[in-house]
XYZ file of C-alpha atoms in Angstrom:
739
model
C 0.069 0.090 -0.209
C 1.145 3.287 -1.012
C 2.306 5.923 1.798
C 1.861 9.089 -0.595
C -1.966 8.072 -2.080
C -4.368 6.750 -0.039
C -7.335 4.780 -0.852
C -9.761 7.369 0.281
C -8.088 9.884 -1.711
C -8.532 8.234 -4.782
C -12.432 7.163 -4.041
C -12.683 11.132 -3.318
C -11.410 11.965 -6.660
C -13.271 9.758 -8.402
C -16.600 10.849 -6.469
C -15.679 14.714 -7.147
C -15.330 13.698 -11.073
C -18.729 12.085 -10.901
C -20.277 15.311 -9.887
C -18.593 17.326 -12.293
C -16.183 19.305 -10.779
C -15.245 21.074 -14.148
C -11.974 22.713 -12.361
C -10.460 19.669 -10.836
C -11.038 17.793 -13.895
C -8.726 20.786 -15.602
C -6.146 20.211 -13.020
C -6.014 16.446 -13.757
C -6.265 17.278 -17.289
C -3.155 19.618 -17.003
C -1.071 16.894 -15.248
C -2.014 14.413 -18.081
C -0.930 16.872 -20.716
C 2.423 17.801 -18.851
C 3.344 14.031 -18.560
C 2.614 13.772 -22.222
C 4.602 16.539 -23.190
C 7.458 16.129 -20.787
C 8.257 12.361 -21.680
C 7.787 12.679 -25.558
C 11.928 11.481 -25.830
C 13.920 8.947 -23.896
C 15.414 10.192 -20.790
C 14.456 13.008 -18.010
C 15.571 16.146 -19.558
C 13.862 16.752 -22.827
C 15.132 18.806 -25.964
C 12.986 21.972 -25.029
C 14.118 21.906 -21.398
C 16.427 24.989 -20.123
C 16.972 22.976 -16.534
C 19.366 20.680 -15.649
C 18.072 17.129 -14.428
C 18.225 17.763 -10.500
C 16.045 20.709 -11.038
C 12.992 19.350 -12.969
C 13.285 15.684 -10.919
C 10.817 15.900 -8.454
C 7.986 17.647 -10.436
C 8.666 15.431 -13.701
C 8.922 12.030 -12.059
C 5.524 13.068 -9.608
C 3.573 13.884 -12.446
C 4.204 10.176 -14.295
C 3.939 8.188 -11.178
C 0.621 9.665 -10.392
C -0.708 8.503 -13.907
C 0.734 4.946 -13.856
C -0.507 4.716 -10.316
C -3.962 6.046 -10.946
C -3.700 3.828 -14.196
C -2.988 0.464 -12.193
C -5.324 1.481 -9.592
C -8.360 1.903 -12.298
C -8.602 -1.842 -12.529
C -7.422 -3.393 -9.508
C -8.854 -2.065 -6.229
C -10.695 -2.900 -3.294
C -12.962 -0.525 -1.059
C -12.153 -0.384 2.669
C -14.005 1.466 5.220
C -14.148 5.137 4.414
C -15.814 7.491 6.904
C -16.997 9.920 4.042
C -18.779 7.707 1.614
C -22.403 7.152 1.732
C -23.831 3.906 2.203
C -24.934 3.598 -1.185
C -21.682 4.439 -2.477
C -19.878 1.987 -0.141
C -22.286 -0.794 -1.638
C -21.680 0.214 -5.333
C -17.830 -0.094 -4.849
C -17.856 -3.082 -2.698
C -19.925 -4.756 -5.560
C -17.192 -4.229 -7.872
C -15.081 -7.216 -9.015
C -11.152 -7.436 -9.873
C -12.098 -7.069 -13.689
C -14.276 -3.856 -13.305
C -12.417 -0.433 -13.858
C -13.533 0.823 -10.427
C -12.341 4.567 -11.143
C -14.356 4.860 -14.471
C -14.638 8.987 -14.116
C -10.860 9.163 -13.698
C -9.809 6.352 -16.024
C -11.910 7.921 -19.011
C -10.602 11.284 -18.302
C -7.004 9.763 -18.573
C -7.998 8.025 -21.914
C -9.955 11.151 -23.207
C -6.598 13.486 -22.747
C -4.377 10.833 -24.266
C -6.450 10.169 -27.164
C -6.713 13.919 -27.454
C -2.805 14.015 -28.150
C -3.144 11.291 -31.020
C -1.967 8.216 -28.609
C -3.612 4.593 -27.687
C -4.274 4.924 -23.928
C -3.213 1.331 -23.105
C 0.062 1.764 -25.491
C 0.591 5.376 -23.734
C 0.575 3.985 -20.310
C 2.818 1.097 -21.045
C 5.287 3.656 -22.525
C 5.015 5.653 -19.783
C 5.992 2.635 -17.593
C 8.792 2.153 -19.418
C 9.949 5.484 -19.690
C 9.603 5.915 -15.960
C 11.799 2.830 -15.365
C 14.537 4.121 -17.561
C 14.609 7.591 -15.945
C 14.752 6.015 -12.243
C 17.346 3.366 -13.126
C 19.775 5.909 -15.136
C 19.400 8.249 -11.851
C 20.244 5.953 -9.249
C 22.901 4.638 -11.361
C 25.019 8.236 -11.495
C 27.820 8.443 -9.466
C 27.400 9.617 -6.028
C 29.382 12.940 -7.428
C 26.965 13.619 -9.809
C 24.200 13.319 -6.767
C 26.012 16.218 -5.175
C 24.290 18.633 -7.984
C 25.587 21.006 -10.559
C 29.370 21.627 -11.351
C 28.368 25.115 -9.177
C 28.014 23.278 -6.296
C 31.965 23.147 -4.391
C 33.282 19.798 -4.105
C 35.537 18.938 -1.475
C 37.593 15.849 -0.125
C 34.659 14.300 1.182
C 31.288 14.722 -0.999
C 28.390 16.331 0.807
C 24.571 16.566 0.017
C 23.116 19.828 -1.826
C 19.548 20.640 -2.471
C 19.769 18.979 -5.582
C 20.622 15.620 -3.543
C 17.861 15.862 -1.560
C 15.317 16.745 -4.554
C 16.743 13.887 -6.098
C 16.028 11.457 -3.317
C 12.294 12.694 -2.814
C 11.597 11.959 -6.459
C 13.230 8.421 -6.561
C 11.329 7.848 -3.210
C 7.899 8.843 -4.406
C 8.523 6.066 -7.467
C 9.506 3.597 -4.873
C 6.034 4.207 -3.144
C 3.657 4.433 -6.073
C 5.402 2.558 -8.858
C 7.203 -0.194 -7.370
C 5.321 -2.703 -9.604
C 7.180 -1.381 -12.795
C 10.321 -2.826 -11.312
C 11.916 -6.218 -10.748
C 12.922 -7.556 -7.303
C 16.763 -6.852 -8.469
C 16.084 -3.434 -9.410
C 14.050 -2.681 -6.262
C 16.971 -3.779 -4.364
C 19.492 -1.809 -6.440
C 16.955 1.412 -5.972
C 16.912 0.733 -2.065
C 20.616 0.891 -2.146
C 21.245 3.934 -4.218
C 18.443 5.780 -1.941
C 20.516 4.658 1.249
C 24.013 5.514 -0.107
C 23.554 8.573 -1.654
C 20.543 10.720 -0.516
C 20.066 9.406 2.717
C 23.469 8.933 3.944
C 24.945 12.286 2.406
C 21.529 14.562 3.742
C 21.977 12.762 7.234
C 25.934 13.694 7.084
C 24.776 17.370 6.146
C 22.254 17.577 9.068
C 24.505 16.551 11.789
C 27.258 19.021 10.730
C 24.881 21.780 10.659
C 23.558 20.797 13.907
C 27.031 20.065 15.745
C 28.349 23.355 14.274
C 25.124 25.310 15.098
C 24.392 26.371 11.705
C 20.584 25.900 11.335
C 20.224 29.039 9.665
C 18.178 28.892 6.754
C 15.705 27.081 4.011
C 18.882 24.557 3.594
C 18.062 22.496 6.503
C 14.269 22.187 5.998
C 15.200 21.128 2.499
C 17.845 18.398 3.194
C 15.762 17.119 6.261
C 12.786 16.701 3.930
C 15.227 14.442 1.538
C 16.451 12.785 4.577
C 13.085 12.111 6.308
C 11.058 11.066 3.260
C 13.315 8.807 1.988
C 13.643 7.042 5.657
C 9.844 6.732 5.742
C 9.694 5.337 2.597
C 12.461 2.761 3.156
C 10.804 1.990 6.425
C 13.603 3.168 8.412
C 12.236 3.718 11.948
C 15.283 4.954 13.428
C 15.691 7.523 10.370
C 12.066 8.330 11.237
C 12.625 9.318 14.581
C 15.590 11.483 13.575
C 13.678 13.331 11.570
C 10.885 14.222 14.032
C 13.757 15.183 16.540
C 15.277 17.535 13.730
C 11.811 18.537 12.674
C 11.821 20.501 16.148
C 14.920 22.544 14.828
C 13.207 23.703 11.913
C 10.446 24.890 13.229
C 12.267 27.969 15.143
C 13.388 29.064 12.265
C 9.949 31.126 11.388
C 9.322 34.096 13.266
C 5.604 34.717 14.891
C 4.298 36.025 11.900
C 6.624 35.813 9.263
C 10.102 34.611 7.745
C 13.305 36.360 7.444
C 14.743 35.325 4.136
C 12.071 36.408 1.698
C 8.174 35.461 0.489
C 9.737 32.702 -1.735
C 12.267 31.099 0.311
C 9.132 30.962 3.163
C 7.536 28.909 0.579
C 10.383 26.801 -0.660
C 11.101 26.101 3.342
C 7.343 25.477 4.125
C 7.087 23.076 1.156
C 9.460 20.700 2.235
C 8.219 20.938 5.804
C 5.010 20.104 4.502
C 6.205 17.548 2.268
C 8.092 16.058 5.347
C 4.954 16.249 7.821
C 2.605 14.501 5.292
C 5.247 11.544 4.671
C 5.651 11.113 8.294
C 2.314 11.265 9.429
C 1.181 8.853 6.669
C 4.159 6.733 7.690
C 2.623 6.848 11.395
C -0.522 8.807 12.037
C 0.495 9.093 15.438
C 3.268 11.622 14.647
C 0.717 14.290 13.860
C 0.601 15.660 17.211
C 4.234 15.716 17.584
C 4.974 17.916 14.156
C 4.304 21.444 14.315
C 2.583 23.173 11.294
C 1.822 26.397 13.207
C 5.514 27.467 12.625
C 4.647 28.461 8.764
C 0.722 28.276 8.727
C 1.074 31.485 10.913
C 2.715 33.191 8.205
C -0.706 33.248 5.721
C -1.521 36.874 6.722
C 1.699 37.857 5.667
C 1.601 36.097 2.529
C -2.076 37.350 1.722
C -1.218 40.851 2.683
C 2.028 40.694 0.416
C -0.332 39.585 -2.565
C -1.057 42.499 -4.932
C -2.618 40.943 -8.039
C -3.441 38.738 -10.933
C -2.558 40.096 -13.983
C -1.025 39.193 -17.716
C 2.808 40.101 -17.553
C 4.327 41.333 -20.885
C 6.310 38.120 -22.265
C 4.286 35.607 -20.757
C 1.350 35.321 -22.879
C -2.336 36.385 -22.163
C -2.639 34.366 -18.795
C -3.088 36.464 -15.485
C 0.418 35.782 -13.656
C 0.408 36.742 -9.888
C 2.138 39.538 -8.320
C 3.429 39.970 -4.751
C 5.694 42.325 -2.948
C 9.107 40.629 -3.589
C 11.319 41.726 -0.888
C 15.129 39.891 -1.312
C 15.404 36.920 -3.583
C 11.714 36.323 -4.424
C 9.925 36.032 -7.633
C 7.765 39.352 -8.519
C 5.282 36.404 -10.215
C 5.070 35.065 -6.850
C 2.340 32.682 -5.563
C 2.747 30.160 -2.791
C 2.847 26.585 -4.062
C -0.598 25.187 -4.631
C 0.055 22.093 -2.635
C 1.296 23.844 0.211
C -1.746 26.109 0.435
C -4.116 22.805 0.401
C -1.932 21.322 3.017
C -2.552 24.062 5.325
C -6.242 24.245 4.266
C -6.431 20.595 5.385
C -4.031 20.039 8.298
C -5.009 23.381 9.852
C -8.478 23.740 9.536
C -9.397 23.054 13.169
C -6.556 24.273 14.671
C -5.962 27.476 12.866
C -9.126 28.177 10.849
C -8.425 31.954 9.934
C -5.352 30.847 7.968
C -6.505 27.830 6.813
C -9.323 29.798 5.266
C -6.366 32.281 3.809
C -4.774 29.556 2.491
C -7.843 28.474 0.277
C -8.917 32.093 -0.657
C -5.052 32.284 -1.558
C -5.398 29.206 -3.859
C -8.521 30.171 -5.306
C -7.209 33.649 -6.381
C -3.822 32.361 -7.534
C -4.945 29.088 -9.264
C -7.532 30.191 -11.208
C -6.154 28.570 -14.368
C -4.019 25.533 -14.049
C -2.102 26.020 -17.287
C 0.227 28.937 -16.091
C 3.238 28.225 -17.351
C 6.326 27.186 -16.905
C 5.803 23.865 -15.225
C 9.465 22.524 -15.019
C 10.521 24.955 -11.981
C 7.876 24.306 -9.373
C 10.035 22.165 -6.670
C 12.693 24.407 -6.287
C 10.401 27.332 -6.137
C 11.399 29.220 -9.349
C 7.808 29.302 -10.553
C 5.532 27.572 -7.999
C 2.919 25.175 -9.351
C 0.985 22.151 -8.229
C 1.456 18.480 -8.376
C -0.854 15.659 -7.439
C -1.440 16.409 -3.709
C -3.382 19.535 -4.624
C -6.007 17.032 -6.352
C -6.107 14.713 -3.254
C -6.345 17.371 -0.775
C -9.145 19.519 -2.984
C -11.935 18.937 -0.742
C -10.428 20.527 1.937
C -10.400 24.337 0.110
C -14.171 24.796 0.824
C -13.292 26.764 3.965
C -12.188 29.966 2.033
C -11.832 32.940 3.867
C -11.394 36.523 2.238
C -8.839 38.730 3.995
C -12.126 40.997 4.730
C -13.867 38.011 6.713
C -10.272 37.280 8.547
C -10.129 40.747 9.609
C -6.937 41.488 8.121
C -5.996 45.213 8.537
C -4.975 47.296 5.784
C -2.117 48.699 7.298
C 0.217 45.931 9.302
C 3.829 45.538 10.148
C 5.396 42.254 10.490
C 8.330 41.130 12.688
C 10.736 40.291 9.209
C 10.699 44.106 8.875
C 8.087 44.258 6.028
C 5.162 46.739 6.540
C 2.272 46.914 4.263
C -0.528 49.495 3.611
C -3.010 49.413 1.342
C -6.282 51.592 0.758
C -8.957 48.379 0.647
C -8.743 44.619 -0.146
C -11.403 44.643 -2.730
C -10.635 46.684 -5.945
C -7.604 47.619 -4.120
C -5.895 50.978 -5.706
C -2.582 51.185 -3.756
C -0.329 49.191 -2.067
C 2.747 50.537 -0.369
C 5.351 48.035 0.905
C 8.387 49.044 2.912
C 11.652 47.404 4.806
C 11.123 49.325 7.972
C 13.025 47.735 10.721
C 12.502 44.558 12.051
C 12.930 42.355 15.224
C 15.707 39.924 15.665
C 16.062 37.515 12.964
C 15.922 33.532 13.060
C 17.208 32.850 9.854
C 19.444 34.523 7.391
C 20.184 34.514 3.776
C 18.879 35.687 0.530
C 18.388 39.170 1.346
C 19.074 42.324 -0.202
C 20.399 45.548 0.727
C 16.835 47.124 0.756
C 16.560 48.809 4.410
C 14.420 51.875 4.029
C 13.641 50.701 0.214
C 10.107 50.405 -0.775
C 7.131 49.279 -3.636
C 4.240 51.217 -4.781
C 1.843 49.985 -6.905
C -1.122 52.123 -7.638
C -4.188 51.400 -10.169
C -2.727 47.860 -11.337
C 0.260 49.158 -12.244
C 3.768 48.490 -10.172
C 5.555 51.496 -10.439
C 8.251 51.866 -7.647
C 9.536 48.041 -7.409
C 11.885 45.678 -6.237
C 14.549 44.250 -8.656
C 13.828 40.769 -7.710
C 16.487 38.104 -8.262
C 17.886 35.935 -11.315
C 20.557 33.896 -12.129
C 22.727 33.579 -9.119
C 25.920 33.066 -11.061
C 25.775 36.480 -12.897
C 27.161 39.734 -12.428
C 23.752 41.631 -12.668
C 22.726 39.668 -10.006
C 25.141 41.132 -7.478
C 23.967 44.672 -8.554
C 20.220 43.669 -8.642
C 21.197 42.927 -4.859
C 22.999 46.188 -4.293
C 21.360 49.487 -2.553
C 21.834 51.675 -5.646
C 19.774 49.306 -7.608
C 16.814 49.838 -4.778
C 14.668 52.697 -3.608
C 16.935 53.854 -1.038
C 20.154 55.534 -0.311
C 23.900 55.194 -0.787
C 26.292 57.623 0.940
C 29.882 58.870 -0.366
C 32.572 59.987 1.673
C 34.685 62.913 0.707
C 37.464 60.624 -0.801
C 35.075 58.756 -3.069
C 34.277 55.711 -0.504
C 30.525 54.186 -1.012
C 29.104 53.400 2.305
C 27.501 49.915 1.667
C 24.770 48.540 3.626
C 25.819 45.629 6.081
C 24.033 42.353 6.358
C 21.060 41.527 8.015
C 21.974 38.503 10.403
C 20.476 36.235 12.701
C 20.368 32.533 13.876
C 18.098 30.662 16.475
C 21.317 30.154 18.349
C 22.304 33.665 19.346
C 20.424 37.206 18.708
C 22.197 39.190 16.050
C 22.027 43.069 17.164
C 18.879 44.753 15.059
C 20.094 47.492 12.705
C 17.330 48.914 11.340
C 14.970 50.219 13.828
C 10.957 50.556 13.363
C 10.737 54.191 15.133
C 6.922 55.122 14.160
C 3.984 52.971 12.791
C 0.490 54.592 13.599
C -2.762 55.477 11.832
C -4.900 57.910 12.473
C -7.904 58.775 10.178
C -6.983 57.995 6.410
C -3.599 58.805 7.222
C -0.552 56.059 7.891
C 3.086 56.940 9.190
C 5.927 54.665 9.186
C 9.398 55.848 10.030
C 12.524 53.641 10.134
C 16.103 54.384 11.184
C 18.744 52.454 9.594
C 22.157 54.487 10.508
C 23.393 51.235 11.936
C 23.042 49.697 8.948
C 25.502 51.898 7.285
C 27.807 52.048 10.448
C 30.324 55.014 11.032
C 29.985 58.078 10.319
C 26.164 57.975 9.509
C 24.453 58.912 12.971
C 21.137 58.900 11.483
C 19.636 57.601 8.385
C 15.817 58.218 8.992
C 12.865 57.638 6.143
C 9.451 58.422 6.973
C 6.468 57.362 4.745
C 3.100 59.268 5.019
C 0.576 58.020 3.007
C -2.548 60.403 2.905
C -5.583 58.532 1.415
C -4.941 56.556 -1.567
C -3.259 59.070 -3.710
C -1.025 60.759 -1.994
C 2.649 60.275 -0.084
C 4.891 62.443 1.625
C 8.004 61.080 1.875
C 11.126 62.557 4.491
C 14.822 61.635 4.395
C 16.622 62.798 7.404
C 20.391 61.986 7.210
C 22.738 62.944 10.132
C 26.618 62.161 10.045
C 29.631 62.873 11.895
C 31.722 63.990 8.610
C 30.664 65.598 5.343
C 28.869 62.921 3.057
C 26.762 63.282 -0.234
C 23.862 61.196 -0.277
C 22.559 59.362 -3.362
C 18.861 58.685 -3.211
C 17.824 56.504 -5.938
C 14.371 55.148 -6.627
C 13.630 52.042 -9.175
C 10.747 52.329 -11.447
C 9.501 49.586 -13.140
C 10.454 49.306 -17.283
C 9.846 45.664 -17.676
C 8.403 45.615 -21.206
C 9.698 49.295 -22.146
C 6.094 50.948 -21.554
C 7.180 53.112 -18.631
C 6.895 56.785 -19.778
C 8.858 59.354 -17.807
C 8.649 62.852 -18.421
C 11.398 65.282 -16.487
C 9.172 68.577 -16.156
C 12.207 69.762 -14.134
C 15.108 68.166 -12.700
C 12.946 68.241 -9.319
C 9.659 67.098 -11.127
C 9.264 63.849 -12.585
C 5.805 62.461 -14.417
C 5.515 58.580 -14.814
C 3.071 56.817 -16.923
C 1.976 53.083 -17.170
C -0.892 51.763 -18.697
C -3.913 54.450 -17.866
C -2.615 55.859 -14.677
C 0.257 57.967 -13.946
C 2.510 59.210 -10.532
C 3.833 62.960 -10.101
C 7.021 62.698 -8.363
C 8.323 66.169 -6.567
C 11.297 66.555 -4.858
C 9.862 69.455 -2.671
C 13.101 70.363 -0.442
C 16.866 69.184 -0.420
C 18.878 70.867 2.210
C 22.153 70.364 3.052
C 23.671 71.775 5.933
C 27.453 71.812 6.892
C 26.554 72.328 10.617
C 25.101 69.328 12.151
C 21.397 69.920 13.434
C 20.806 70.606 16.941
C 17.594 71.413 18.973
C 16.899 75.006 18.584
C 18.683 75.346 15.194
C 16.889 77.499 12.586
C 14.362 75.846 10.724
C 15.177 74.006 7.735
C 12.333 76.223 5.548
C 12.469 78.887 7.317
C 14.082 81.418 4.683
C 17.290 81.287 6.745
C 18.478 77.865 5.301
C 17.668 78.204 1.704
C 17.197 74.510 -0.658
C 20.708 73.894 -1.377
C 19.803 71.646 -4.410
C 20.450 68.239 -5.634
C 21.613 66.967 -8.977
C 19.114 64.648 -10.784
C 20.577 61.832 -12.974
C 19.060 58.426 -14.664
C 20.314 55.095 -15.097
C 19.260 51.759 -16.332
C 18.859 49.151 -13.705
C 17.235 45.664 -13.973
C 13.776 44.226 -13.140
C 13.316 40.291 -12.884
C 10.214 38.305 -13.188
C 11.559 35.068 -11.335
C 14.668 33.103 -10.868
C 16.283 30.612 -12.951
C 19.395 28.577 -12.259
C 20.716 28.949 -15.952
C 21.525 32.396 -17.447
C 20.057 34.164 -20.715
C 16.332 32.560 -19.438
C 13.051 33.769 -19.525
C 12.337 35.895 -16.296
C 15.737 37.436 -16.162
C 15.258 41.208 -16.601
C 17.423 42.890 -19.391
C 19.255 46.144 -18.570
C 16.629 48.752 -19.059
C 13.925 46.892 -17.310
C 14.269 48.937 -14.469
C 15.041 52.626 -14.246
C 17.012 54.334 -11.386
C 16.339 57.963 -10.747
C 18.693 59.536 -8.226
C 19.240 62.816 -6.781
C 22.204 63.228 -5.541
C 23.243 66.052 -2.807
C 26.243 68.245 -2.182
C 28.691 67.215 0.591
C 27.273 67.962 4.157
C 26.703 66.512 7.680
C 23.184 67.372 7.785
C 20.491 66.289 5.220
C 17.006 66.810 4.757
C 14.943 65.777 1.590
C 11.026 65.902 1.222
C 9.139 64.512 -1.794
C 5.442 64.356 -2.731
C 3.887 61.699 -4.393
C 0.699 61.906 -5.916
C -1.261 58.938 -8.265
C -3.948 59.498 -10.310
C -5.663 58.436 -13.801
C -3.676 60.077 -16.486
C -6.411 62.741 -17.471
C -6.355 63.845 -13.810
C -2.658 63.701 -12.715
C -2.225 66.897 -13.983
C -4.946 68.629 -11.899
C -3.047 67.879 -8.493
C -1.204 70.199 -6.871
C 2.091 70.402 -4.771
C 3.028 73.647 -3.093
C 4.901 74.813 -0.359
C 3.465 77.760 2.088
C 5.814 80.139 4.177
C 8.765 77.925 3.403
C 7.430 75.601 6.316
C 4.581 73.740 4.801
C 3.913 71.581 1.799
C 0.445 71.049 0.805
C -0.858 68.222 -1.649
C -4.375 68.937 -3.093
C -6.473 66.815 -5.261
C -8.601 68.282 -8.401
C -11.458 68.897 -6.439
C -9.695 70.893 -3.431
C -11.315 68.999 -0.885
C -9.181 66.784 1.647
C -6.169 67.918 1.088
C -3.052 67.195 3.303
C -0.467 69.243 4.636
C 2.980 68.828 6.073
C 4.644 71.246 8.331
C 8.043 71.240 9.444
C 8.359 72.645 13.198
C 11.270 74.323 14.586
C 11.984 71.414 17.013
C 12.589 69.235 14.005
C 9.311 67.447 14.151
C 6.825 66.829 11.645
C 3.034 67.336 11.553
C 0.693 65.881 9.200
C -2.827 66.991 9.128
C -5.926 66.260 6.542
C -7.681 69.427 5.931
C -11.419 68.417 6.383
C -11.729 67.159 9.892
C -8.245 68.383 10.949
C -6.968 64.878 11.690
C -3.644 65.351 12.899
C -0.100 63.195 13.249
C 2.897 64.607 15.040
C 6.071 62.893 13.992
C 8.953 63.409 16.270
C 12.542 64.503 15.422
């Protein structure tokens, strides 16, 4: 009996098709289509593939194994006692004999799709079994060195496991579990021996080393643990299972209470592996369910949902709608969680964490409206997340969908990993602002960018200020894309020409690293939200203050204030990355201080209202910046090309990798001084209305943003003590922002 697919799950799938579950039929059809497409030629890697074998083996063998498994089961199945079956259904299935197709709807759908491709079902199933056998035997007979991974994985005197080792082990273990009948007894022994001597042994050694050296720091631990634990369970290795349960307790510590420190994409990658291991271990021994904590990744669902922006077609990817999310660090702009993970959370957390389970169901329905989204060869490594057969098996647990409104998710919220997210509303969202503004001590490290005090801004379905994302790690442009000058934040230049770079954000479960970007203020009043963060320690000496304040006023306007203090004279380079993916960003430089950006039917007016650089460091009681005594000292404007990537690929020059110029970086550079103040105003509206917005100064100390109607304007005032006051005109709501 297979661990990964139970009798109950196949019968439930058959019954769902019986009541004409069109959407689930579509998902099953896509798996069959993928299976046929991806096995046309001998060998795992097909002529059209862009990935090497390690990076496609799990999803590809999983698809083929599922089709072969249900084809075999369709003609050889006996009904057990199944709780959700009605008495009539139990009688119907119990009356079937071994010569009857007990899954007629599944079988018919498989046959129809195969025939649609011009193939004979019986012949095609035989071919798939032979293809699978050849691929598995070829993989297990590869040298231990090849099981380590691609050439960019370092080799030493002793072989060690890498991510690829774990993935290959999981894939072969799935075949051993679902399709053992394909192989002879001798071949099965060879498969088991290979699993023991390669992935199980190498992954165990890696895990032991990481634990001994207190190097349990990131997603790698979950991946290698899944490789070890899945192989152990399917081999029936009780000692290996017990060790996996013990190590699972370490893995859960890497998560925050509400988020994950590496990135959104690597939360998914780590959590997919932990969830897969949970399913394998619980199916191996149901009593383990109470010992394996799934709340660590389940409680992150509000963060995942808050980070989601929309579904929309993306240039270069066809006409279908692709997901967009706030993609800090190494994360795909077209991020959505893996469907298998979402439906797993929907099922397993339904009673213990119903809100998070409901949000997972909602996310699944929102982002998997069309199962045909390509590519299908980057799923398990998290390059572009997709679905495998567990989504079909857990489908009935997704009926508990809960919208963000029903879950009472706030429109403005901060998370412990430093993400602060503000939107105007959940339904028909107009504006989404995402900010990297301070964080609590990190529990994991890796895959971060130099993006502290950077931000992402989407308006009217168009992403304007963006994060560059990530591409092939072995390219120079990935190094550029990670750096501060390629984000919407600062670089500081000393008089000797040295560039002050951002320090990495570190942390582990063993020792708290100091927090070097501090969230100073997060508050809401009326329809205004203020976020303030000081990143002075991110740059270190001589920087004493590196404070950025975002003041979101309604859905259409933002004040942005930068206050920099240094012990030595520095120049501030304030950069802003704009989205020019398909070359359709229209930038109008009205003056070097007034910019107008257009994308689609909407536009953003971006104005540097004030730029003051003082050679005497500010202190309480000194003259006000804008009181007429300290004139605006100006800042020079420049523009250069940057990069905006859609999603990662392990090989260079692939789809999803942004070309130079896919991002436009606008930069203002101040004169050298010890004290700097930069105040910007941002307004957003339809193209035909954007020119009617007014941004003006009053008495050299007030900045006013007024909409075309002249109603509900917002005023920012600088006080003599260095504080700021923002006020809404109609009900006179005020927020005071201390210096």
